[in-house]
PDB file of C-alpha atoms and ligand atoms in Angstrom:
ATOM      1  CA  UNK A 259      30.945  26.567  -9.270  1.00  0.00           C
ATOM      2  CA  UNK A 260      32.396  30.112  -9.364  1.00  0.00           C
ATOM      3  CA  UNK A 261      31.407  30.678 -12.976  1.00  0.00           C
ATOM      4  CA  UNK A 262      30.341  28.628 -15.989  1.00  0.00           C
ATOM      5  CA  UNK A 263      33.604  27.900 -17.770  1.00  0.00           C
ATOM      6  CA  UNK A 264      33.735  27.392 -21.526  1.00  0.00           C
ATOM      7  CA  UNK A 265      35.748  24.184 -21.105  1.00  0.00           C
ATOM      8  CA  UNK A 266      32.995  22.713 -18.879  1.00  0.00           C
ATOM      9  CA  UNK A 267      30.330  23.723 -21.380  1.00  0.00           C
ATOM     10  CA  UNK A 268      32.221  22.129 -24.286  1.00  0.00           C
ATOM     11  CA  UNK A 269      32.863  18.924 -22.375  1.00  0.00           C
ATOM     12  CA  UNK A 270      29.222  18.551 -21.377  1.00  0.00           C
ATOM     13  CA  UNK A 271      27.895  19.455 -24.854  1.00  0.00           C
ATOM     14  CA  UNK A 272      30.314  17.494 -27.035  1.00  0.00           C
ATOM     15  CA  UNK A 273      31.609  14.875 -24.583  1.00  0.00           C
ATOM     16  CA  UNK A 274      35.219  15.621 -25.493  1.00  0.00           C
ATOM     17  CA  UNK A 275      37.932  18.258 -25.537  1.00  0.00           C
ATOM     18  CA  UNK A 276      37.092  20.819 -28.206  1.00  0.00           C
ATOM     19  CA  UNK A 277      39.483  23.463 -29.520  1.00  0.00           C
ATOM     20  CA  UNK A 278      38.843  26.631 -31.481  1.00  0.00           C
ATOM     21  CA  UNK A 279      40.721  26.775 -34.777  1.00  0.00           C
ATOM     22  CA  UNK A 280      41.249  30.353 -35.993  1.00  0.00           C
ATOM     23  CA  UNK A 281      40.317  30.917 -39.630  1.00  0.00           C
ATOM     24  CA  UNK A 282      41.463  33.971 -41.500  1.00  0.00           C
ATOM     25  CA  UNK A 283      39.547  35.182 -44.555  1.00  0.00           C
ATOM     26  CA  UNK A 284      40.122  38.324 -46.629  1.00  0.00           C
ATOM     27  CA  UNK A 285      37.706  40.709 -44.905  1.00  0.00           C
ATOM     28  CA  UNK A 286      38.062  44.118 -43.413  1.00  0.00           C
ATOM     29  CA  UNK A 287      35.705  46.208 -41.350  1.00  0.00           C
ATOM     30  CA  UNK A 288      33.335  49.078 -42.237  1.00  0.00           C
ATOM     31  CA  UNK A 289      34.831  51.020 -39.361  1.00  0.00           C
ATOM     32  CA  UNK A 290      38.259  50.876 -41.005  1.00  0.00           C
ATOM     33  CA  UNK A 291      37.659  50.932 -44.756  1.00  0.00           C
ATOM     34  CA  UNK A 292      35.821  54.255 -44.841  1.00  0.00           C
ATOM     35  CA  UNK A 293      32.213  53.014 -45.012  1.00  0.00           C
ATOM     36  CA  UNK A 294      31.616  54.197 -41.440  1.00  0.00           C
ATOM     37  CA  UNK A 295      35.071  55.531 -40.632  1.00  0.00           C
ATOM     38  CA  UNK A 296      38.652  55.096 -41.767  1.00  0.00           C
ATOM     39  CA  UNK A 297      40.076  55.248 -38.261  1.00  0.00           C
ATOM     40  CA  UNK A 298      38.676  52.098 -36.668  1.00  0.00           C
ATOM     41  CA  UNK A 299      37.954  51.632 -32.980  1.00  0.00           C
ATOM     42  CA  UNK A 300      40.569  53.506 -30.984  1.00  0.00           C
ATOM     43  CA  UNK A 301      41.980  50.254 -29.545  1.00  0.00           C
ATOM     44  CA  UNK A 302      42.057  48.257 -32.796  1.00  0.00           C
ATOM     45  CA  UNK A 303      45.458  47.138 -34.061  1.00  0.00           C
ATOM     46  CA  UNK A 304      46.151  46.547 -37.745  1.00  0.00           C
ATOM     47  CA  UNK A 305      45.573  42.809 -37.459  1.00  0.00           C
ATOM     48  CA  UNK A 306      42.062  43.314 -36.051  1.00  0.00           C
ATOM     49  CA  UNK A 307      41.311  40.948 -33.179  1.00  0.00           C
ATOM     50  CA  UNK A 308      43.481  37.965 -34.028  1.00  0.00           C
ATOM     51  CA  UNK A 309      47.225  37.577 -33.793  1.00  0.00           C
ATOM     52  CA  UNK A 310      47.900  33.946 -34.663  1.00  0.00           C
ATOM     53  CA  UNK A 311      46.058  33.278 -37.891  1.00  0.00           C
ATOM     54  CA  UNK A 312      47.203  31.615 -41.108  1.00  0.00           C
ATOM     55  CA  UNK A 313      47.315  33.775 -44.267  1.00  0.00           C
ATOM     56  CA  UNK A 314      44.006  34.813 -45.833  1.00  0.00           C
ATOM     57  CA  UNK A 315      45.205  33.435 -49.172  1.00  0.00           C
ATOM     58  CA  UNK A 316      45.091  29.881 -47.781  1.00  0.00           C
ATOM     59  CA  UNK A 317      41.762  28.103 -48.502  1.00  0.00           C
ATOM     60  CA  UNK A 318      39.534  27.604 -45.454  1.00  0.00           C
ATOM     61  CA  UNK A 319      39.690  23.800 -45.807  1.00  0.00           C
ATOM     62  CA  UNK A 320      43.486  23.909 -45.761  1.00  0.00           C
ATOM     63  CA  UNK A 321      43.562  26.213 -42.711  1.00  0.00           C
ATOM     64  CA  UNK A 322      41.306  23.781 -40.862  1.00  0.00           C
ATOM     65  CA  UNK A 323      43.450  20.838 -41.908  1.00  0.00           C
ATOM     66  CA  UNK A 324      46.736  22.435 -40.838  1.00  0.00           C
ATOM     67  CA  UNK A 325      45.432  23.878 -37.579  1.00  0.00           C
ATOM     68  CA  UNK A 326      43.520  20.749 -36.567  1.00  0.00           C
ATOM     69  CA  UNK A 327      46.564  18.591 -37.262  1.00  0.00           C
ATOM     70  CA  UNK A 328      48.791  20.817 -35.119  1.00  0.00           C
ATOM     71  CA  UNK A 329      46.284  21.313 -32.287  1.00  0.00           C
ATOM     72  CA  UNK A 330      45.041  17.726 -32.429  1.00  0.00           C
ATOM     73  CA  UNK A 331      48.573  16.386 -32.005  1.00  0.00           C
ATOM     74  CA  UNK A 332      49.654  18.875 -29.352  1.00  0.00           C
ATOM     75  CA  UNK A 333      46.485  19.040 -27.266  1.00  0.00           C
ATOM     76  CA  UNK A 334      45.008  15.611 -27.941  1.00  0.00           C
ATOM     77  CA  UNK A 335      41.813  17.015 -29.321  1.00  0.00           C
ATOM     78  CA  UNK A 336      39.587  15.389 -31.927  1.00  0.00           C
ATOM     79  CA  UNK A 337      36.731  17.862 -32.157  1.00  0.00           C
ATOM     80  CA  UNK A 338      37.024  21.464 -33.260  1.00  0.00           C
ATOM     81  CA  UNK A 339      35.285  24.789 -33.583  1.00  0.00           C
ATOM     82  CA  UNK A 340      35.983  26.691 -36.808  1.00  0.00           C
ATOM     83  CA  UNK A 341      36.483  30.243 -35.602  1.00  0.00           C
ATOM     84  CA  UNK A 342      36.245  33.124 -38.073  1.00  0.00           C
ATOM     85  CA  UNK A 343      38.042  35.540 -35.830  1.00  0.00           C
ATOM     86  CA  UNK A 344      39.584  38.533 -37.505  1.00  0.00           C
ATOM     87  CA  UNK A 345      37.858  41.830 -38.346  1.00  0.00           C
ATOM     88  CA  UNK A 346      34.138  41.621 -39.372  1.00  0.00           C
ATOM     89  CA  UNK A 347      33.576  38.212 -40.935  1.00  0.00           C
ATOM     90  CA  UNK A 348      30.123  38.970 -42.301  1.00  0.00           C
ATOM     91  CA  UNK A 349      31.326  42.144 -44.025  1.00  0.00           C
ATOM     92  CA  UNK A 350      31.490  40.599 -47.480  1.00  0.00           C
ATOM     93  CA  UNK A 351      28.969  39.656 -50.184  1.00  0.00           C
ATOM     94  CA  UNK A 352      26.648  36.890 -49.042  1.00  0.00           C
ATOM     95  CA  UNK A 353      27.697  34.547 -51.879  1.00  0.00           C
ATOM     96  CA  UNK A 354      31.372  34.687 -50.800  1.00  0.00           C
ATOM     97  CA  UNK A 355      30.388  34.307 -47.171  1.00  0.00           C
ATOM     98  CA  UNK A 356      28.332  31.207 -47.991  1.00  0.00           C
ATOM     99  CA  UNK A 357      31.311  29.533 -49.683  1.00  0.00           C
ATOM    100  CA  UNK A 358      33.623  30.171 -46.737  1.00  0.00           C
ATOM    101  CA  UNK A 359      31.074  28.791 -44.263  1.00  0.00           C
ATOM    102  CA  UNK A 360      30.340  25.698 -46.374  1.00  0.00           C
ATOM    103  CA  UNK A 361      34.097  25.041 -46.595  1.00  0.00           C
ATOM    104  CA  UNK A 362      34.324  25.220 -42.800  1.00  0.00           C
ATOM    105  CA  UNK A 363      31.830  22.356 -42.362  1.00  0.00           C
ATOM    106  CA  UNK A 364      34.644  19.817 -42.221  1.00  0.00           C
ATOM    107  CA  UNK A 365      34.828  16.453 -40.532  1.00  0.00           C
ATOM    108  CA  UNK A 366      35.286  16.833 -36.743  1.00  0.00           C
ATOM    109  CA  UNK A 367      34.114  20.468 -36.810  1.00  0.00           C
ATOM    110  CA  UNK A 368      31.225  20.552 -34.344  1.00  0.00           C
ATOM    111  CA  UNK A 369      30.542  24.280 -34.431  1.00  0.00           C
ATOM    112  CA  UNK A 370      31.259  27.438 -36.385  1.00  0.00           C
ATOM    113  CA  UNK A 371      31.871  30.669 -34.458  1.00  0.00           C
ATOM    114  CA  UNK A 372      31.750  33.890 -36.472  1.00  0.00           C
ATOM    115  CA  UNK A 373      33.087  37.163 -35.140  1.00  0.00           C
ATOM    116  CA  UNK A 374      31.493  40.352 -36.418  1.00  0.00           C
ATOM    117  CA  UNK A 375      30.078  43.754 -35.564  1.00  0.00           C
ATOM    118  CA  UNK A 376      26.477  44.161 -34.374  1.00  0.00           C
ATOM    119  CA  UNK A 377      25.713  46.297 -37.452  1.00  0.00           C
ATOM    120  CA  UNK A 378      27.170  43.744 -39.887  1.00  0.00           C
ATOM    121  CA  UNK A 379      24.646  40.939 -39.628  1.00  0.00           C
ATOM    122  CA  UNK A 380      21.155  40.798 -41.096  1.00  0.00           C
ATOM    123  CA  UNK A 381      18.303  38.364 -41.721  1.00  0.00           C
ATOM    124  CA  UNK A 382      19.743  37.102 -45.053  1.00  0.00           C
ATOM    125  CA  UNK A 383      23.007  35.967 -43.475  1.00  0.00           C
ATOM    126  CA  UNK A 384      21.129  34.512 -40.505  1.00  0.00           C
ATOM    127  CA  UNK A 385      18.688  32.606 -42.670  1.00  0.00           C
ATOM    128  CA  UNK A 386      21.584  31.009 -44.529  1.00  0.00           C
ATOM    129  CA  UNK A 387      23.343  30.144 -41.251  1.00  0.00           C
ATOM    130  CA  UNK A 388      20.193  28.594 -39.823  1.00  0.00           C
ATOM    131  CA  UNK A 389      19.944  26.440 -42.970  1.00  0.00           C
ATOM    132  CA  UNK A 390      23.560  25.307 -42.587  1.00  0.00           C
ATOM    133  CA  UNK A 391      22.998  24.477 -38.926  1.00  0.00           C
ATOM    134  CA  UNK A 392      19.996  22.299 -39.785  1.00  0.00           C
ATOM    135  CA  UNK A 393      21.509  20.670 -42.858  1.00  0.00           C
ATOM    136  CA  UNK A 394      24.981  19.937 -41.495  1.00  0.00           C
ATOM    137  CA  UNK A 395      23.941  19.513 -37.805  1.00  0.00           C
ATOM    138  CA  UNK A 396      26.566  21.987 -36.719  1.00  0.00           C
ATOM    139  CA  UNK A 397      26.253  24.663 -34.034  1.00  0.00           C
ATOM    140  CA  UNK A 398      26.490  28.305 -35.038  1.00  0.00           C
ATOM    141  CA  UNK A 399      27.532  31.079 -32.661  1.00  0.00           C
ATOM    142  CA  UNK A 400      27.767  34.731 -33.718  1.00  0.00           C
ATOM    143  CA  UNK A 401      30.384  36.597 -31.675  1.00  0.00           C
ATOM    144  CA  UNK A 402      29.419  40.271 -31.463  1.00  0.00           C
ATOM    145  CA  UNK A 403      31.714  43.036 -30.313  1.00  0.00           C
ATOM    146  CA  UNK A 404      29.791  45.096 -27.769  1.00  0.00           C
ATOM    147  CA  UNK A 405      32.607  46.277 -25.432  1.00  0.00           C
ATOM    148  CA  UNK A 406      30.421  48.685 -23.429  1.00  0.00           C
ATOM    149  CA  UNK A 407      26.726  49.465 -22.997  1.00  0.00           C
ATOM    150  CA  UNK A 408      27.422  53.140 -22.342  1.00  0.00           C
ATOM    151  CA  UNK A 409      26.674  55.067 -25.535  1.00  0.00           C
ATOM    152  CA  UNK A 410      29.093  57.863 -24.620  1.00  0.00           C
ATOM    153  CA  UNK A 411      31.843  55.285 -24.203  1.00  0.00           C
ATOM    154  CA  UNK A 412      30.939  53.675 -27.534  1.00  0.00           C
ATOM    155  CA  UNK A 413      31.307  57.105 -29.154  1.00  0.00           C
ATOM    156  CA  UNK A 414      34.654  57.716 -27.441  1.00  0.00           C
ATOM    157  CA  UNK A 415      35.847  54.319 -28.673  1.00  0.00           C
ATOM    158  CA  UNK A 416      34.736  55.300 -32.210  1.00  0.00           C
ATOM    159  CA  UNK A 417      32.803  52.041 -32.471  1.00  0.00           C
ATOM    160  CA  UNK A 418      30.517  53.445 -35.150  1.00  0.00           C
ATOM    161  CA  UNK A 419      27.455  51.765 -33.590  1.00  0.00           C
ATOM    162  CA  UNK A 420      25.403  52.230 -30.452  1.00  0.00           C
ATOM    163  CA  UNK A 421      23.671  49.891 -28.030  1.00  0.00           C
ATOM    164  CA  UNK A 422      20.554  49.688 -30.234  1.00  0.00           C
ATOM    165  CA  UNK A 423      22.434  47.873 -33.013  1.00  0.00           C
ATOM    166  CA  UNK A 424      23.617  45.249 -30.529  1.00  0.00           C
ATOM    167  CA  UNK A 425      20.101  44.744 -29.152  1.00  0.00           C
ATOM    168  CA  UNK A 426      18.701  44.441 -32.680  1.00  0.00           C
ATOM    169  CA  UNK A 427      21.359  41.910 -33.724  1.00  0.00           C
ATOM    170  CA  UNK A 428      20.780  39.678 -30.679  1.00  0.00           C
ATOM    171  CA  UNK A 429      16.997  39.733 -31.127  1.00  0.00           C
ATOM    172  CA  UNK A 430      17.464  38.684 -34.782  1.00  0.00           C
ATOM    173  CA  UNK A 431      19.997  35.962 -33.940  1.00  0.00           C
ATOM    174  CA  UNK A 432      17.594  34.601 -31.306  1.00  0.00           C
ATOM    175  CA  UNK A 433      14.730  34.681 -33.818  1.00  0.00           C
ATOM    176  CA  UNK A 434      16.678  32.311 -36.085  1.00  0.00           C
ATOM    177  CA  UNK A 435      17.483  30.015 -33.144  1.00  0.00           C
ATOM    178  CA  UNK A 436      21.217  30.732 -33.303  1.00  0.00           C
ATOM    179  CA  UNK A 437      23.465  31.681 -30.393  1.00  0.00           C
ATOM    180  CA  UNK A 438      25.276  34.912 -29.547  1.00  0.00           C
ATOM    181  CA  UNK A 439      28.526  35.496 -27.725  1.00  0.00           C
ATOM    182  CA  UNK A 440      29.078  39.092 -26.545  1.00  0.00           C
ATOM    183  CA  UNK A 441      32.582  40.533 -26.281  1.00  0.00           C
ATOM    184  CA  UNK A 442      32.943  42.950 -23.398  1.00  0.00           C
ATOM    185  CA  UNK A 443      35.858  45.071 -22.166  1.00  0.00           C
ATOM    186  CA  UNK A 444      35.524  45.145 -18.392  1.00  0.00           C
ATOM    187  CA  UNK A 445      38.115  47.801 -17.553  1.00  0.00           C
ATOM    188  CA  UNK A 446      37.442  50.661 -19.934  1.00  0.00           C
ATOM    189  CA  UNK A 447      38.623  53.746 -18.030  1.00  0.00           C
ATOM    190  CA  UNK A 448      35.699  55.821 -19.381  1.00  0.00           C
ATOM    191  CA  UNK A 449      33.205  53.275 -17.977  1.00  0.00           C
ATOM    192  CA  UNK A 450      32.189  53.013 -14.322  1.00  0.00           C
ATOM    193  CA  UNK A 451      31.313  50.002 -12.178  1.00  0.00           C
ATOM    194  CA  UNK A 452      27.642  50.780 -12.753  1.00  0.00           C
ATOM    195  CA  UNK A 453      28.142  50.621 -16.549  1.00  0.00           C
ATOM    196  CA  UNK A 454      29.744  47.193 -16.198  1.00  0.00           C
ATOM    197  CA  UNK A 455      26.882  45.924 -14.019  1.00  0.00           C
ATOM    198  CA  UNK A 456      24.330  47.282 -16.503  1.00  0.00           C
ATOM    199  CA  UNK A 457      26.279  45.492 -19.225  1.00  0.00           C
ATOM    200  CA  UNK A 458      25.834  42.171 -17.411  1.00  0.00           C
ATOM    201  CA  UNK A 459      22.132  42.894 -16.898  1.00  0.00           C
ATOM    202  CA  UNK A 460      21.478  43.801 -20.545  1.00  0.00           C
ATOM    203  CA  UNK A 461      23.427  40.801 -21.858  1.00  0.00           C
ATOM    204  CA  UNK A 462      21.439  38.518 -19.541  1.00  0.00           C
ATOM    205  CA  UNK A 463      18.069  40.111 -20.352  1.00  0.00           C
ATOM    206  CA  UNK A 464      18.668  39.643 -24.089  1.00  0.00           C
ATOM    207  CA  UNK A 465      19.268  35.918 -23.771  1.00  0.00           C
ATOM    208  CA  UNK A 466      22.885  36.068 -24.970  1.00  0.00           C
ATOM    209  CA  UNK A 467      24.391  32.582 -24.533  1.00  0.00           C
ATOM    210  CA  UNK A 468      28.109  33.271 -24.075  1.00  0.00           C
ATOM    211  CA  UNK A 469      30.398  36.111 -23.017  1.00  0.00           C
ATOM    212  CA  UNK A 470      34.033  36.724 -23.788  1.00  0.00           C
ATOM    213  CA  UNK A 471      35.510  39.279 -21.389  1.00  0.00           C
ATOM    214  CA  UNK A 472      38.538  41.315 -22.295  1.00  0.00           C
ATOM    215  CA  UNK A 473      40.986  43.384 -20.322  1.00  0.00           C
ATOM    216  CA  UNK A 474      42.015  46.535 -22.128  1.00  0.00           C
ATOM    217  CA  UNK A 475      45.158  46.239 -24.231  1.00  0.00           C
ATOM    218  CA  UNK A 476      46.770  49.460 -25.306  1.00  0.00           C
ATOM    219  CA  UNK A 477      48.584  48.663 -28.524  1.00  0.00           C
ATOM    220  CA  UNK A 478      51.290  50.677 -30.221  1.00  0.00           C
ATOM    221  CA  UNK A 479      50.253  52.697 -33.293  1.00  0.00           C
ATOM    222  CA  UNK A 480      46.621  53.025 -32.226  1.00  0.00           C
ATOM    223  CA  UNK A 481      44.606  56.105 -31.259  1.00  0.00           C
ATOM    224  CA  UNK A 482      44.274  54.679 -27.765  1.00  0.00           C
ATOM    225  CA  UNK A 483      48.053  54.311 -27.637  1.00  0.00           C
ATOM    226  CA  UNK A 484      48.402  57.979 -28.538  1.00  0.00           C
ATOM    227  CA  UNK A 485      46.003  58.984 -25.732  1.00  0.00           C
ATOM    228  CA  UNK A 486      47.962  56.804 -23.309  1.00  0.00           C
ATOM    229  CA  UNK A 487      51.343  58.245 -24.357  1.00  0.00           C
ATOM    230  CA  UNK A 488      49.935  61.783 -23.938  1.00  0.00           C
ATOM    231  CA  UNK A 489      48.655  60.908 -20.446  1.00  0.00           C
ATOM    232  CA  UNK A 490      45.102  61.550 -21.593  1.00  0.00           C
ATOM    233  CA  UNK A 491      43.963  58.139 -20.453  1.00  0.00           C
ATOM    234  CA  UNK A 492      44.915  56.117 -17.371  1.00  0.00           C
ATOM    235  CA  UNK A 493      44.124  52.402 -17.069  1.00  0.00           C
ATOM    236  CA  UNK A 494      42.171  51.380 -13.978  1.00  0.00           C
ATOM    237  CA  UNK A 495      44.100  49.322 -11.421  1.00  0.00           C
ATOM    238  CA  UNK A 496      44.285  45.531 -11.375  1.00  0.00           C
ATOM    239  CA  UNK A 497      42.281  45.480  -8.120  1.00  0.00           C
ATOM    240  CA  UNK A 498      39.525  47.551  -9.741  1.00  0.00           C
ATOM    241  CA  UNK A 499      39.535  45.215 -12.727  1.00  0.00           C
ATOM    242  CA  UNK A 500      39.064  42.233 -10.408  1.00  0.00           C
ATOM    243  CA  UNK A 501      36.251  44.010  -8.523  1.00  0.00           C
ATOM    244  CA  UNK A 502      34.488  44.911 -11.771  1.00  0.00           C
ATOM    245  CA  UNK A 503      34.802  41.397 -13.180  1.00  0.00           C
ATOM    246  CA  UNK A 504      33.381  39.825 -10.020  1.00  0.00           C
ATOM    247  CA  UNK A 505      30.414  42.225 -10.018  1.00  0.00           C
ATOM    248  CA  UNK A 506      29.870  41.562 -13.734  1.00  0.00           C
ATOM    249  CA  UNK A 507      29.713  37.822 -13.015  1.00  0.00           C
ATOM    250  CA  UNK A 508      27.398  38.272 -10.051  1.00  0.00           C
ATOM    251  CA  UNK A 509      24.778  40.034 -12.178  1.00  0.00           C
ATOM    252  CA  UNK A 510      25.114  37.635 -15.080  1.00  0.00           C
ATOM    253  CA  UNK A 511      22.636  34.834 -15.803  1.00  0.00           C
ATOM    254  CA  UNK A 512      24.282  31.708 -14.282  1.00  0.00           C
ATOM    255  CA  UNK A 513      23.520  29.757 -17.486  1.00  0.00           C
ATOM    256  CA  UNK A 514      25.640  32.086 -19.606  1.00  0.00           C
ATOM    257  CA  UNK A 515      28.902  30.479 -20.644  1.00  0.00           C
ATOM    258  CA  UNK A 516      32.099  32.444 -19.954  1.00  0.00           C
ATOM    259  CA  UNK A 517      34.392  31.903 -22.901  1.00  0.00           C
ATOM    260  CA  UNK A 518      37.146  33.839 -21.191  1.00  0.00           C
ATOM    261  CA  UNK A 519      37.623  36.236 -18.271  1.00  0.00           C
ATOM    262  CA  UNK A 520      40.804  37.977 -19.322  1.00  0.00           C
ATOM    263  CA  UNK A 521      42.631  38.260 -22.622  1.00  0.00           C
ATOM    264  CA  UNK A 522      46.237  37.995 -23.777  1.00  0.00           C
ATOM    265  CA  UNK A 523      48.009  40.376 -26.136  1.00  0.00           C
ATOM    266  CA  UNK A 524      51.460  40.063 -27.663  1.00  0.00           C
ATOM    267  CA  UNK A 525      53.718  42.041 -25.327  1.00  0.00           C
ATOM    268  CA  UNK A 526      55.957  43.329 -28.091  1.00  0.00           C
ATOM    269  CA  UNK A 527      53.018  45.228 -29.615  1.00  0.00           C
ATOM    270  CA  UNK A 528      51.591  46.539 -26.343  1.00  0.00           C
ATOM    271  CA  UNK A 529      52.101  49.767 -24.447  1.00  0.00           C
ATOM    272  CA  UNK A 530      49.931  48.437 -21.638  1.00  0.00           C
ATOM    273  CA  UNK A 531      48.727  44.882 -21.117  1.00  0.00           C
ATOM    274  CA  UNK A 532      47.390  43.137 -18.016  1.00  0.00           C
ATOM    275  CA  UNK A 533      49.356  45.299 -15.565  1.00  0.00           C
ATOM    276  CA  UNK A 534      52.592  43.602 -16.609  1.00  0.00           C
ATOM    277  CA  UNK A 535      51.348  40.319 -15.080  1.00  0.00           C
ATOM    278  CA  UNK A 536      50.465  36.965 -16.640  1.00  0.00           C
ATOM    279  CA  UNK A 537      46.792  36.650 -17.487  1.00  0.00           C
ATOM    280  CA  UNK A 538      46.539  33.392 -15.547  1.00  0.00           C
ATOM    281  CA  UNK A 539      47.925  34.952 -12.355  1.00  0.00           C
ATOM    282  CA  UNK A 540      45.182  37.578 -12.521  1.00  0.00           C
ATOM    283  CA  UNK A 541      42.582  34.861 -13.173  1.00  0.00           C
ATOM    284  CA  UNK A 542      43.872  32.871 -10.187  1.00  0.00           C
ATOM    285  CA  UNK A 543      43.772  35.968  -7.975  1.00  0.00           C
ATOM    286  CA  UNK A 544      40.222  36.687  -9.099  1.00  0.00           C
ATOM    287  CA  UNK A 545      39.047  33.123  -8.473  1.00  0.00           C
ATOM    288  CA  UNK A 546      40.711  33.056  -5.019  1.00  0.00           C
ATOM    289  CA  UNK A 547      38.926  36.286  -4.071  1.00  0.00           C
ATOM    290  CA  UNK A 548      35.589  34.888  -5.260  1.00  0.00           C
ATOM    291  CA  UNK A 549      36.106  31.730  -3.173  1.00  0.00           C
ATOM    292  CA  UNK A 550      37.152  33.733  -0.122  1.00  0.00           C
ATOM    293  CA  UNK A 551      34.246  36.164  -0.307  1.00  0.00           C
ATOM    294  CA  UNK A 552      31.526  33.723  -1.373  1.00  0.00           C
ATOM    295  CA  UNK A 553      30.933  35.319  -4.782  1.00  0.00           C
ATOM    296  CA  UNK A 554      29.672  33.386  -7.780  1.00  0.00           C
ATOM    297  CA  UNK A 555      28.134  33.951 -11.208  1.00  0.00           C
ATOM    298  CA  UNK A 556      24.436  34.724 -10.928  1.00  0.00           C
ATOM    299  CA  UNK A 557      24.508  35.623  -7.217  1.00  0.00           C
ATOM    300  CA  UNK A 558      22.612  38.841  -8.013  1.00  0.00           C
ATOM    301  CA  UNK A 559      20.660  37.562 -11.034  1.00  0.00           C
ATOM    302  CA  UNK A 560      17.265  38.386  -9.569  1.00  0.00           C
ATOM    303  CA  UNK A 561      16.014  41.299 -11.627  1.00  0.00           C
ATOM    304  CA  UNK A 562      14.105  39.856 -14.635  1.00  0.00           C
ATOM    305  CA  UNK A 563      10.513  38.698 -15.249  1.00  0.00           C
ATOM    306  CA  UNK A 564       8.753  41.438 -13.279  1.00  0.00           C
ATOM    307  CA  UNK A 565      10.808  41.596 -10.150  1.00  0.00           C
ATOM    308  CA  UNK A 566       8.387  44.054  -8.548  1.00  0.00           C
ATOM    309  CA  UNK A 567       5.191  42.076  -9.274  1.00  0.00           C
ATOM    310  CA  UNK A 568       3.011  41.199  -6.287  1.00  0.00           C
ATOM    311  CA  UNK A 569       2.180  37.703  -7.624  1.00  0.00           C
TER     312      UNK A 569
HETATM  313  S1  SF4 B 627      34.942  46.699 -35.213  1.00  0.00           S
HETATM  314 FE1  SF4 B 627      36.635  45.269 -34.759  1.00  0.00          FE
HETATM  315  S2  SF4 B 627      37.873  45.167 -36.619  1.00  0.00           S
HETATM  316 FE2  SF4 B 627      36.514  46.956 -36.801  1.00  0.00          FE
HETATM  317  S3  SF4 B 627      37.757  48.682 -36.115  1.00  0.00           S
HETATM  318 FE3  SF4 B 627      36.591  47.932 -34.350  1.00  0.00          FE
HETATM  319  S4  SF4 B 627      37.891  46.394 -33.303  1.00  0.00           S
HETATM  320 FE4  SF4 B 627      38.754  46.798 -35.371  1.00  0.00          FE
END
């Protein structure tokens, strides 16, 4: 096995094909609405992370119904993950949040995945989620945007949080027995290979359960787009991206599930996206190189639990 694919994990855990249904609720983000900043992360487009969601005005139950009908028919799937994808889905009063989550506990929904920032989750939200997990017998995964473990990079990205907030959030999520998925941008030009390797090591040491890797999209009408147009930032090459991703996987705990290795962005909104190549061609190239060179996830996962101890 080259790496632990999400599809394999879902099949073994739920015994069937499982699809993520995007759910869109009326939230924003403290890094956009002025609480922390009004500029947002320099790569963030106006839609936040998601591009294919139904309108926020549509009730959660209806979104699940419509999406599950469409996906169920087209992809022959009977089990689903309700995925609160866009912006920071815990950035709203707890009472509202509770209602949205309860509405998502629909028939055939086996898990709820909630995307948010590391500084937008606390014990009160987690306690409620733990209760829902136990009462409804439904898995809960908190997807946290980390992107880089280099604090200087996080500042340059205008993330509005540092590494400490991510560490704190994961420790709390673990304490409540819930799972974390970390989002990580492998090819940030301001990061080095050693940052990416340290990212894999920190994610593994914290007991994060899943990772979603991204390639850097440079979208129109973003601060990053401005830097790109002014030649103040140059994307790394596709070969470097592949090298970084392989090293990232090698240092990662082999039990960590890889939700995705490379992302897709709508081309019409992008100034730069996946080196003008299909995401799946890059994935195939990466997998072929791993096969050829004998690389696999966890190959270098040998650094925890007192590596230097004598006994
Ligand atoms: S935290 Fe997410 S939603 Fe908020 S500005 Fe950054 S990328 Fe956009």
